[in-house]
Each structure stands twice: as structure tokens, then as C-alpha cells.
PDB file of N, CA and C in Angstrom:
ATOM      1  N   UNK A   1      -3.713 -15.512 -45.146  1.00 80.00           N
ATOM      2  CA  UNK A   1      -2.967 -16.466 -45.929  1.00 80.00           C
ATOM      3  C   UNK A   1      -1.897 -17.151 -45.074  1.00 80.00           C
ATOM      4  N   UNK A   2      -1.472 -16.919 -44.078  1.00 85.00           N
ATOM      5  CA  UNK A   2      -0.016 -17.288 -43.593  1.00 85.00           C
ATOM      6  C   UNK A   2      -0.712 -17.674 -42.358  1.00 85.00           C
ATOM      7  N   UNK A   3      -1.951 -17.702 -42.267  1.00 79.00           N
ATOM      8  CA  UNK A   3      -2.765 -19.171 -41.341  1.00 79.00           C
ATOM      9  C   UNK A   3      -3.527 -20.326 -42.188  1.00 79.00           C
ATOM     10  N   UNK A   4      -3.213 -20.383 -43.181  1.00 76.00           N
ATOM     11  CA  UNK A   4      -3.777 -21.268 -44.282  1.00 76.00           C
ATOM     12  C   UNK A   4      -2.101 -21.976 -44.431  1.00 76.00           C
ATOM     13  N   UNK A   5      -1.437 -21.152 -44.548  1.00 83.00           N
ATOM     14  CA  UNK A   5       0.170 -21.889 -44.525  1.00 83.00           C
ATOM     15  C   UNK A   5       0.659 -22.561 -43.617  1.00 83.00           C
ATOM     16  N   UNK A   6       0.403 -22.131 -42.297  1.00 79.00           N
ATOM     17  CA  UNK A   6       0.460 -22.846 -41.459  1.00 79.00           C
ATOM     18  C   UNK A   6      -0.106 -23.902 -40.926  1.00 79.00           C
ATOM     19  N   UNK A   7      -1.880 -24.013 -41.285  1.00 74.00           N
ATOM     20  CA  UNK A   7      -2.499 -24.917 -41.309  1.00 74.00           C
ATOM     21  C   UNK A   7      -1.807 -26.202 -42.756  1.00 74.00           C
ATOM     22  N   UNK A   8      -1.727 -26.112 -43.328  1.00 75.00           N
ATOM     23  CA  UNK A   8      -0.782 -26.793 -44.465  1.00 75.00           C
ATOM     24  C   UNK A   8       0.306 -27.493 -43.824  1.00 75.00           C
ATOM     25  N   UNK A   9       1.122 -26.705 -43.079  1.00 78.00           N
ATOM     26  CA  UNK A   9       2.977 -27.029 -42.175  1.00 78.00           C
ATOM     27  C   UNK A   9       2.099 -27.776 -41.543  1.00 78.00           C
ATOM     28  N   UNK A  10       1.620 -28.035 -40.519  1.00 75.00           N
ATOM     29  CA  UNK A  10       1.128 -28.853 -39.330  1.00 75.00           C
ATOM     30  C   UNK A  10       0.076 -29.960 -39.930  1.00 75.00           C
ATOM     31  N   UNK A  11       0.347 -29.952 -41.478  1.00 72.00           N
ATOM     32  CA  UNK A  11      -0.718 -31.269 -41.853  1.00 72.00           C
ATOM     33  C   UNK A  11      -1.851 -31.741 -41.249  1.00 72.00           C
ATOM     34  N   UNK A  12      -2.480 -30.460 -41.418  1.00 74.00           N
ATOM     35  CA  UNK A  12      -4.097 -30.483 -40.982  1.00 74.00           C
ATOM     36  C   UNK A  12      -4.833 -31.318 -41.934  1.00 74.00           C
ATOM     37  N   UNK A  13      -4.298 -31.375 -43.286  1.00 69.00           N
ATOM     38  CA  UNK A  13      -5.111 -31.514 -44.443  1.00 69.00           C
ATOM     39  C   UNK A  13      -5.003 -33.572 -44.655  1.00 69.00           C
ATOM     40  N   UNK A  14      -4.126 -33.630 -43.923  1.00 70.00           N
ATOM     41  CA  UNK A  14      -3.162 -35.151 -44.105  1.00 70.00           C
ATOM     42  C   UNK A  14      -4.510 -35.952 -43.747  1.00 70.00           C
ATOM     43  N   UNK A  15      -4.877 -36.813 -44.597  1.00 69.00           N
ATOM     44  CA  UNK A  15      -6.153 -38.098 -44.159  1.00 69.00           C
ATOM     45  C   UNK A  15      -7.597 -37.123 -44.577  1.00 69.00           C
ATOM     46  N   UNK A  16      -7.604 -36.257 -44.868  1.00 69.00           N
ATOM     47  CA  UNK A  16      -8.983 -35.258 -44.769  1.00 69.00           C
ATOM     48  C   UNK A  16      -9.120 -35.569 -46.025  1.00 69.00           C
ATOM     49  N   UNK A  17     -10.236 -35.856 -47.171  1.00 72.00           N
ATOM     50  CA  UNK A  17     -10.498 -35.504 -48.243  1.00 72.00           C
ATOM     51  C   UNK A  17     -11.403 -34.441 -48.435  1.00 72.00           C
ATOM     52  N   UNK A  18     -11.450 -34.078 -47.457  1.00 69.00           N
ATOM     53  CA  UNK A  18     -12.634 -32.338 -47.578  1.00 69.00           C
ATOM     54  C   UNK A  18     -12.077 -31.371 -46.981  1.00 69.00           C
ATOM     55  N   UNK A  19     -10.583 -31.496 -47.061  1.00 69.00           N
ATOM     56  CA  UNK A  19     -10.011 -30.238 -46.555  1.00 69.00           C
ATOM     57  C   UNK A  19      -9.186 -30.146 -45.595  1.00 69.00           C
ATOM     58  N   UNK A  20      -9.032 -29.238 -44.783  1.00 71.00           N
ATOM     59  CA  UNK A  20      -8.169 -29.207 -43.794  1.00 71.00           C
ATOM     60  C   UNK A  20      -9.124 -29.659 -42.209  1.00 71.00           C
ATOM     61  N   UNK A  21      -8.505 -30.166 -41.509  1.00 70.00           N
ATOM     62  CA  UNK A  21      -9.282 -31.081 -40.348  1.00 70.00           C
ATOM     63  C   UNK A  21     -10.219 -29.774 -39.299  1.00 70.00           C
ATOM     64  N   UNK A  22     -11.356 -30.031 -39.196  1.00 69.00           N
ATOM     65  CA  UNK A  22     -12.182 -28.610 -38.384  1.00 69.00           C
ATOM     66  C   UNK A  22     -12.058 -28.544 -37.340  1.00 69.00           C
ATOM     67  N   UNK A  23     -11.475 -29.201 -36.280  1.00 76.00           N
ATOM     68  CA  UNK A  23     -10.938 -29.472 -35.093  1.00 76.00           C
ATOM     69  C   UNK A  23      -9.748 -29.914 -34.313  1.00 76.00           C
ATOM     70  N   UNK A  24      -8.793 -29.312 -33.822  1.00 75.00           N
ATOM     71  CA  UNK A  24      -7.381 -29.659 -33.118  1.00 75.00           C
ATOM     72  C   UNK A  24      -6.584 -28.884 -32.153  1.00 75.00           C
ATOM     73  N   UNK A  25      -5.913 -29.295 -31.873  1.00 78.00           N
ATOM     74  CA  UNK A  25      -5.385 -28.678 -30.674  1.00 78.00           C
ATOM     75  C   UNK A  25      -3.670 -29.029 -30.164  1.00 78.00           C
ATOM     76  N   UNK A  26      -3.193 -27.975 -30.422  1.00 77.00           N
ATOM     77  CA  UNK A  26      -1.554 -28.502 -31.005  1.00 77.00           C
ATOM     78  C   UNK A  26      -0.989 -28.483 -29.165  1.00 77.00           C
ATOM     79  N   UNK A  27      -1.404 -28.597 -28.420  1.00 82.00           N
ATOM     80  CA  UNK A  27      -1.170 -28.781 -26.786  1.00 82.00           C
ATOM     81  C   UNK A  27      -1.259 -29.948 -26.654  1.00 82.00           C
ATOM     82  N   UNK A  28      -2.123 -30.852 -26.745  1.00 81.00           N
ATOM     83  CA  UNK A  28      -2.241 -32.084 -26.868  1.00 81.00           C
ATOM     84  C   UNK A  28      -1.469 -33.300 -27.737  1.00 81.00           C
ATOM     85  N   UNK A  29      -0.744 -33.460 -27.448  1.00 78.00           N
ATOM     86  CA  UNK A  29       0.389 -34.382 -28.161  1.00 78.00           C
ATOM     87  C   UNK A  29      -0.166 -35.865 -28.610  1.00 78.00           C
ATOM     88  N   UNK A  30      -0.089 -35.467 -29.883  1.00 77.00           N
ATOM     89  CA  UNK A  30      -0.782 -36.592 -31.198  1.00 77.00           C
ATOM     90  C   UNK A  30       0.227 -38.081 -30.755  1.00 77.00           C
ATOM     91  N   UNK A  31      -0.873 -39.339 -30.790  1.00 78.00           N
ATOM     92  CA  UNK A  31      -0.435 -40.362 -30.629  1.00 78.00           C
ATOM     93  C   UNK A  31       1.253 -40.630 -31.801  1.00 78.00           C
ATOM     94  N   UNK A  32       1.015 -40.239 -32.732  1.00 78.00           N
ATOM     95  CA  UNK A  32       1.826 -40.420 -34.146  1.00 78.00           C
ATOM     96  C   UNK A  32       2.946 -39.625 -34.281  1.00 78.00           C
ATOM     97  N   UNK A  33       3.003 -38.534 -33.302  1.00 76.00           N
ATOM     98  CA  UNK A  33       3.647 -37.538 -33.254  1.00 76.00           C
ATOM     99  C   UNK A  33       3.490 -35.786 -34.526  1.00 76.00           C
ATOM    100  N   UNK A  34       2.661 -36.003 -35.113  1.00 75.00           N
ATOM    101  CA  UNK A  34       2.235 -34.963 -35.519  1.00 75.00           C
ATOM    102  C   UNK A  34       2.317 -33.273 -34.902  1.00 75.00           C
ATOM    103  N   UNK A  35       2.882 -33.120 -35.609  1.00 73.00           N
ATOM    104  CA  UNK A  35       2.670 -31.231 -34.925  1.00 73.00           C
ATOM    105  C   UNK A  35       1.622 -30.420 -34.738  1.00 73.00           C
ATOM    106  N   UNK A  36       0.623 -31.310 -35.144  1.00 73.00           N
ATOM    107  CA  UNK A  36      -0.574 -30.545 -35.214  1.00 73.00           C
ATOM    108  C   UNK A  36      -1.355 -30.551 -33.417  1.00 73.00           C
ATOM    109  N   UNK A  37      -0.769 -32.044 -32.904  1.00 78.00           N
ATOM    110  CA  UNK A  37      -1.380 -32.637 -32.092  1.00 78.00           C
ATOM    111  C   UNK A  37      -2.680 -33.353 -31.649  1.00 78.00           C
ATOM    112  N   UNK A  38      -3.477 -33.039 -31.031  1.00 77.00           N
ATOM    113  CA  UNK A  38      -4.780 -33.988 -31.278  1.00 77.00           C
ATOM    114  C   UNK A  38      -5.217 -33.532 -32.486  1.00 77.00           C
ATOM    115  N   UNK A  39      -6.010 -34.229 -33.118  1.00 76.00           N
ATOM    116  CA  UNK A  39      -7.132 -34.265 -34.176  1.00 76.00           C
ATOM    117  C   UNK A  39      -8.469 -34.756 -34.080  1.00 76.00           C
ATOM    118  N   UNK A  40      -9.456 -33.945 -34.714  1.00 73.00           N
ATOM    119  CA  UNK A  40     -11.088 -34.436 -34.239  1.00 73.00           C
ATOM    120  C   UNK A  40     -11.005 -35.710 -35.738  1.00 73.00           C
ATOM    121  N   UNK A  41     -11.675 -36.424 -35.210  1.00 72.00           N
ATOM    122  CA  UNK A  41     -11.860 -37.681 -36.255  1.00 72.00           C
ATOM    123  C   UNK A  41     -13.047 -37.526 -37.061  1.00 72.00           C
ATOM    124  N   UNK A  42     -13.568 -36.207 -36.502  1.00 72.00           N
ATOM    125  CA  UNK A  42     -15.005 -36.223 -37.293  1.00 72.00           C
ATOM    126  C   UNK A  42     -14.542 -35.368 -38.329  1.00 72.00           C
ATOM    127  N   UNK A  43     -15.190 -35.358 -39.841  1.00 70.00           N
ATOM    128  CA  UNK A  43     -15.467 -34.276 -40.538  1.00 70.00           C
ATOM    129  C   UNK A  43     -16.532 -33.754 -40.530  1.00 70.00           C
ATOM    130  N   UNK A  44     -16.159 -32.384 -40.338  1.00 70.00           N
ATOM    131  CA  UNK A  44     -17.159 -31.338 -40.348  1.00 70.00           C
ATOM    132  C   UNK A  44     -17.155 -30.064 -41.798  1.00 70.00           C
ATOM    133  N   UNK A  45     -17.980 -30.079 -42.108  1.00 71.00           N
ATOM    134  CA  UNK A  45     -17.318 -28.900 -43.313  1.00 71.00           C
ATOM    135  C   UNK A  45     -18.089 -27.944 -43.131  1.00 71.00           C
ATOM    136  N   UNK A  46     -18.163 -27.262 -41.493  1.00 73.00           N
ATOM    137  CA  UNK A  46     -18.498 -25.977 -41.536  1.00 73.00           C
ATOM    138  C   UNK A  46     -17.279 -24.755 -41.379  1.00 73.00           C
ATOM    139  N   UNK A  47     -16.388 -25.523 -41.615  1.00 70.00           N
ATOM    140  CA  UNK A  47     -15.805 -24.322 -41.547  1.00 70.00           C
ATOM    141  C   UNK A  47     -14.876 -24.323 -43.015  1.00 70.00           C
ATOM    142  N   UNK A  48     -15.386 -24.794 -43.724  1.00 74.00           N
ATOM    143  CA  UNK A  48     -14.938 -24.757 -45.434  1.00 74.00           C
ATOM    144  C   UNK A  48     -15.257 -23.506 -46.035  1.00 74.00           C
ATOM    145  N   UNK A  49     -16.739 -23.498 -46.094  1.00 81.00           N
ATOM    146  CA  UNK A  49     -17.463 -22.283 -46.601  1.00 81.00           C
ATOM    147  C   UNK A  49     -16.713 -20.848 -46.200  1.00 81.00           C
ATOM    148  N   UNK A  50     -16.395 -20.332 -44.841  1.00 84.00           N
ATOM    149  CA  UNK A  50     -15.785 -19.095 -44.671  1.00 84.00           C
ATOM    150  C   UNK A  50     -14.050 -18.977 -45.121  1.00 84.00           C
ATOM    151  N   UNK A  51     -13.338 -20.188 -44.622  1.00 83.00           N
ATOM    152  CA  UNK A  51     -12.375 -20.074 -45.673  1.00 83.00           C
ATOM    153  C   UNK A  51     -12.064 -19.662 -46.787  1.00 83.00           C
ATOM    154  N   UNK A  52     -12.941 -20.563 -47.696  1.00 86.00           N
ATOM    155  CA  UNK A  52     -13.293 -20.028 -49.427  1.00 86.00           C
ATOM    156  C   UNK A  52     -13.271 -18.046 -49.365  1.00 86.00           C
ATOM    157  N   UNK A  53     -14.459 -18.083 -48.811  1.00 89.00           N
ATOM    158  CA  UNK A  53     -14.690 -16.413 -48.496  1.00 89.00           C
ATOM    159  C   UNK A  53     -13.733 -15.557 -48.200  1.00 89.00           C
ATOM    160  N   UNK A  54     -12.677 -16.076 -46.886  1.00 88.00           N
ATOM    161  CA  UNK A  54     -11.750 -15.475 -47.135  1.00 88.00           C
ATOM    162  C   UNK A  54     -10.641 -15.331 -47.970  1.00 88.00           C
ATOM    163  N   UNK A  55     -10.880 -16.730 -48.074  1.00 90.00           N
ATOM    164  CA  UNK A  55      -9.405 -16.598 -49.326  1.00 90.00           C
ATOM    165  C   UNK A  55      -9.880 -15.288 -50.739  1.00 90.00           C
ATOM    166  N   UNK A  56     -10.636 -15.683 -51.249  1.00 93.00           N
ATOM    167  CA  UNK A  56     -11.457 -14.537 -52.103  1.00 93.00           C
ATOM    168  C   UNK A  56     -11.532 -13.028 -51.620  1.00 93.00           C
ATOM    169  N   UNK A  57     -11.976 -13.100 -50.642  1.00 92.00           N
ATOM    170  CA  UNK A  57     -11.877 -11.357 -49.915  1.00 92.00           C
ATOM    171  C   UNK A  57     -10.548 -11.321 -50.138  1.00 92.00           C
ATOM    172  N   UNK A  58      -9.355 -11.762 -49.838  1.00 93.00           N
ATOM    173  CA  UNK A  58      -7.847 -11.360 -49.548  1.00 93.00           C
ATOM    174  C   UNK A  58      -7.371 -11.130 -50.748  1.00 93.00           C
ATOM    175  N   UNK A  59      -8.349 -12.288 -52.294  1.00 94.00           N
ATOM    176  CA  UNK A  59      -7.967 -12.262 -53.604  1.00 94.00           C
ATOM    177  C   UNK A  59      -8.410 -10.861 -53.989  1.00 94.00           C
ATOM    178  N   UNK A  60      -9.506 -10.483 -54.178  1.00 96.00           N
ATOM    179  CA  UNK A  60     -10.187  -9.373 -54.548  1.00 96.00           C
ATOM    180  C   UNK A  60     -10.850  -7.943 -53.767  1.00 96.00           C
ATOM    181  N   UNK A  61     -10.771  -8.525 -52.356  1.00 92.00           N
ATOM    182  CA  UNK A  61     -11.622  -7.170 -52.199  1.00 92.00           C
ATOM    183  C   UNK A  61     -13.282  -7.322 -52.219  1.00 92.00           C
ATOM    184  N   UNK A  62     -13.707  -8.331 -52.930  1.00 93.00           N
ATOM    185  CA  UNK A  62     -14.817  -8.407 -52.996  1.00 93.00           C
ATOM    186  C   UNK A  62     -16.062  -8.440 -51.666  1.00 93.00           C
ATOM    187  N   UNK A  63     -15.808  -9.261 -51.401  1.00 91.00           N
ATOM    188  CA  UNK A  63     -16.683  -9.238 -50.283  1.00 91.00           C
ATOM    189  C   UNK A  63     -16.658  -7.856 -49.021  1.00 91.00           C
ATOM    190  N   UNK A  64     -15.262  -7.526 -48.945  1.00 88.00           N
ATOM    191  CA  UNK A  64     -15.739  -6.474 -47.548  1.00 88.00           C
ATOM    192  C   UNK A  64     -16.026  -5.089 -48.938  1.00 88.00           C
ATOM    193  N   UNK A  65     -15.902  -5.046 -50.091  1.00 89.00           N
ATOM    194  CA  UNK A  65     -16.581  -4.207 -51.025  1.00 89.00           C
ATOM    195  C   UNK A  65     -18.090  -3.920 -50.784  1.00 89.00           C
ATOM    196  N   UNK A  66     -18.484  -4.981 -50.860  1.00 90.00           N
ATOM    197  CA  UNK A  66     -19.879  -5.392 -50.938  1.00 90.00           C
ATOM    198  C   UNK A  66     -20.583  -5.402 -49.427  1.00 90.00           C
ATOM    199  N   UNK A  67     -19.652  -5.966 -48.066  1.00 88.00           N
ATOM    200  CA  UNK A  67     -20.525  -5.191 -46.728  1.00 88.00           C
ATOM    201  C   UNK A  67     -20.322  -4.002 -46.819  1.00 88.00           C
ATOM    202  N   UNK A  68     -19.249  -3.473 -47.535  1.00 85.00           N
ATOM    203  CA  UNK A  68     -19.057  -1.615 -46.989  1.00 85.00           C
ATOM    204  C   UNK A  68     -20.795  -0.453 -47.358  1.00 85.00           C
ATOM    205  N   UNK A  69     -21.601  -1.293 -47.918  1.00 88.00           N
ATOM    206  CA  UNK A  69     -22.581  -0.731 -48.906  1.00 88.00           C
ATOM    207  C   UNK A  69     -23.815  -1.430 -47.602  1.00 88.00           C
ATOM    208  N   UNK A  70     -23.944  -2.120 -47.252  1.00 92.00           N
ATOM    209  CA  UNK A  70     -24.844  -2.678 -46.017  1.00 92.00           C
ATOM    210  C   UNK A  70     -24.963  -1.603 -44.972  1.00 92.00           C
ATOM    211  N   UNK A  71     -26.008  -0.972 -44.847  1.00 93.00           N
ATOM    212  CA  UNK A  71     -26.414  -0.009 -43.922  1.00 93.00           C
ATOM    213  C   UNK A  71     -26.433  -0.246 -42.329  1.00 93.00           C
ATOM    214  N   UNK A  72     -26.588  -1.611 -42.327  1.00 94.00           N
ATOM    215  CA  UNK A  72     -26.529  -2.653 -40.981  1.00 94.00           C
ATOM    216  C   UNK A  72     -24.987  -2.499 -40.398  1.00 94.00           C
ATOM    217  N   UNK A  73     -24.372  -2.686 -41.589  1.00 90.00           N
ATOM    218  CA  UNK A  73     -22.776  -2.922 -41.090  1.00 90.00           C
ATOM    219  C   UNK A  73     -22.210  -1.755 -41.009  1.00 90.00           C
ATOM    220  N   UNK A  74     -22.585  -0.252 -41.471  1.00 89.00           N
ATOM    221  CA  UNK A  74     -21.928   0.659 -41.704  1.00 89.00           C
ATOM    222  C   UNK A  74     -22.743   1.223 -40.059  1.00 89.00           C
ATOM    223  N   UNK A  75     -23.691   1.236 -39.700  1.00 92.00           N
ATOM    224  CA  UNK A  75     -24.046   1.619 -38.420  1.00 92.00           C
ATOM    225  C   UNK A  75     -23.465   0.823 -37.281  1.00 92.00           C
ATOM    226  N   UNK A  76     -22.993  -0.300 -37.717  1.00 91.00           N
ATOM    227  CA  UNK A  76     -22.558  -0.890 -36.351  1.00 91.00           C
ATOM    228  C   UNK A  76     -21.389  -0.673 -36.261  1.00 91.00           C
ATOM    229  N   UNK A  77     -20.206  -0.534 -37.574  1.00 89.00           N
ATOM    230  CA  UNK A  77     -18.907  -0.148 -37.222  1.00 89.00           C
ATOM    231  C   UNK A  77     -19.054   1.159 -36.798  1.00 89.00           C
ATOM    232  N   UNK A  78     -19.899   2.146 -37.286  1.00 91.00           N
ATOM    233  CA  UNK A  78     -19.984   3.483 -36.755  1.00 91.00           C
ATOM    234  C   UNK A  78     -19.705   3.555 -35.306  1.00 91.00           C
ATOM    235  N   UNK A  79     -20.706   2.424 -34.786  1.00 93.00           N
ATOM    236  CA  UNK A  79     -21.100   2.369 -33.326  1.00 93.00           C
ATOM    237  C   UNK A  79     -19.744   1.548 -32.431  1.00 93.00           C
ATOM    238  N   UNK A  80     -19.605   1.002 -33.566  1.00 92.00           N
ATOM    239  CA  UNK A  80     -17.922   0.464 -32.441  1.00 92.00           C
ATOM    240  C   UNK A  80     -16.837   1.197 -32.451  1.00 92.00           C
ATOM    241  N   UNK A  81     -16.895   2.184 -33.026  1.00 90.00           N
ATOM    242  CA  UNK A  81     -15.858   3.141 -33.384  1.00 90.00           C
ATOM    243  C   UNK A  81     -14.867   3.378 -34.292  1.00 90.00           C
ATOM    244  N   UNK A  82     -15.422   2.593 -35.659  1.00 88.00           N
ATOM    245  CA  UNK A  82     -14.814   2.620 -36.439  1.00 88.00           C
ATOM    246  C   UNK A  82     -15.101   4.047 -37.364  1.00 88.00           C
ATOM    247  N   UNK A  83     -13.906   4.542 -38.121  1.00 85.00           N
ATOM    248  CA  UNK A  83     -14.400   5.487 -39.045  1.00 85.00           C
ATOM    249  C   UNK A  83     -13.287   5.784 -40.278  1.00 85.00           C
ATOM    250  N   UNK A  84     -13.606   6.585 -41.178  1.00 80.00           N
ATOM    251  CA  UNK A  84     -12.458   6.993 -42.051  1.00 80.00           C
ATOM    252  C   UNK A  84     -12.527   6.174 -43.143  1.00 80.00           C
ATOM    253  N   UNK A  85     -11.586   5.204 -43.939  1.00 74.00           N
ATOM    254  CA  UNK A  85     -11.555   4.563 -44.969  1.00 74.00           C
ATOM    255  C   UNK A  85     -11.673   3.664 -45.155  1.00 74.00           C
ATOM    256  N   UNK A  86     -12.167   2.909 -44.068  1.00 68.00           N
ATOM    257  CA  UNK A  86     -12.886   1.763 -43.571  1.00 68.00           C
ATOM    258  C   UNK A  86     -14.552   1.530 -43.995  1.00 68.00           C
ATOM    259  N   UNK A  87     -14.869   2.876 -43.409  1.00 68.00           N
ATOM    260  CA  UNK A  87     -16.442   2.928 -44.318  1.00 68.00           C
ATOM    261  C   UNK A  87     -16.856   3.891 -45.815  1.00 68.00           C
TER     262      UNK A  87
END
């Protein structure tokens, strides 16, 4: 959440009607002076979809509920070294 806030402060969302802008780079110093700094002019809305997701996982729980039960995911955190109340 408090990179969704920040994306908000740096008016990512400013000129976008699909959201917050999918490309930038706050090193690069925006013609306009923006804090965000450069901006991609393209819209892209692949990165809409996992947002949503997270915002929802952070609301509910839901989603890492629902990998914790995936046999795929419970062997691979096994294997990275995860353990305890995590799985």
C-alpha cells in the first residue's frame, strides 16, 4: 500500500485514464518538472491486473490463502527454504 501511495505523490496517474503510468524513471528529470521524472507515453495495462491482485491479497488474505493449498508452491517454498507458518 505505501507504494501505491507513493505512486499517487509522484503523479503517476496524472494524464493516464487507465491508471497509473507502466513505465518511469524518477533519475531522469521530466521536461515539466514532475517528480516522477521521465514518463513512457505509451499505455500499457499489463501491469494493472497484478496490482488489483495485490491490493486484494493485502485486503483479504485471499489469494496467498489459496497458493498456500498449491502443491507446486508448497514444494518450491519448501525448496527455497521456507517453513513454519508460511506453509
Amino acid at each position: 500500500m505505501s507504494a501505491l501511495r507513493h505512486f499517487h505523490e509522484i503523479d503517476l496517474h496524472e494524464g493516464n485514464p487507465y491508471g497509473f503510468t507502466a513505465s518511469f524513471n524518477p533519475t531522469i528529470a521530466a521536461a515539466d518538472g514532475r517528480p516522477c521524472g521521465w514518463v513512457s507515453p505509451d499505455h500499457v495495462g499489463i501491469n494493472q491486473g497484478p496490482i488489483t491482485l495485490m491490493i486484494e491479497n493485502y485486503r483479504s488474505g485471499f489469494l496467498w490463502r489459496l497458493m498456500r493449498c498449491v502443491p507446486a508452491i508448497i514444494a518450491g517454498l519448501h525448496r527455497a527454504g521456507f517453513s513454519g507458518g508460511c506453509l
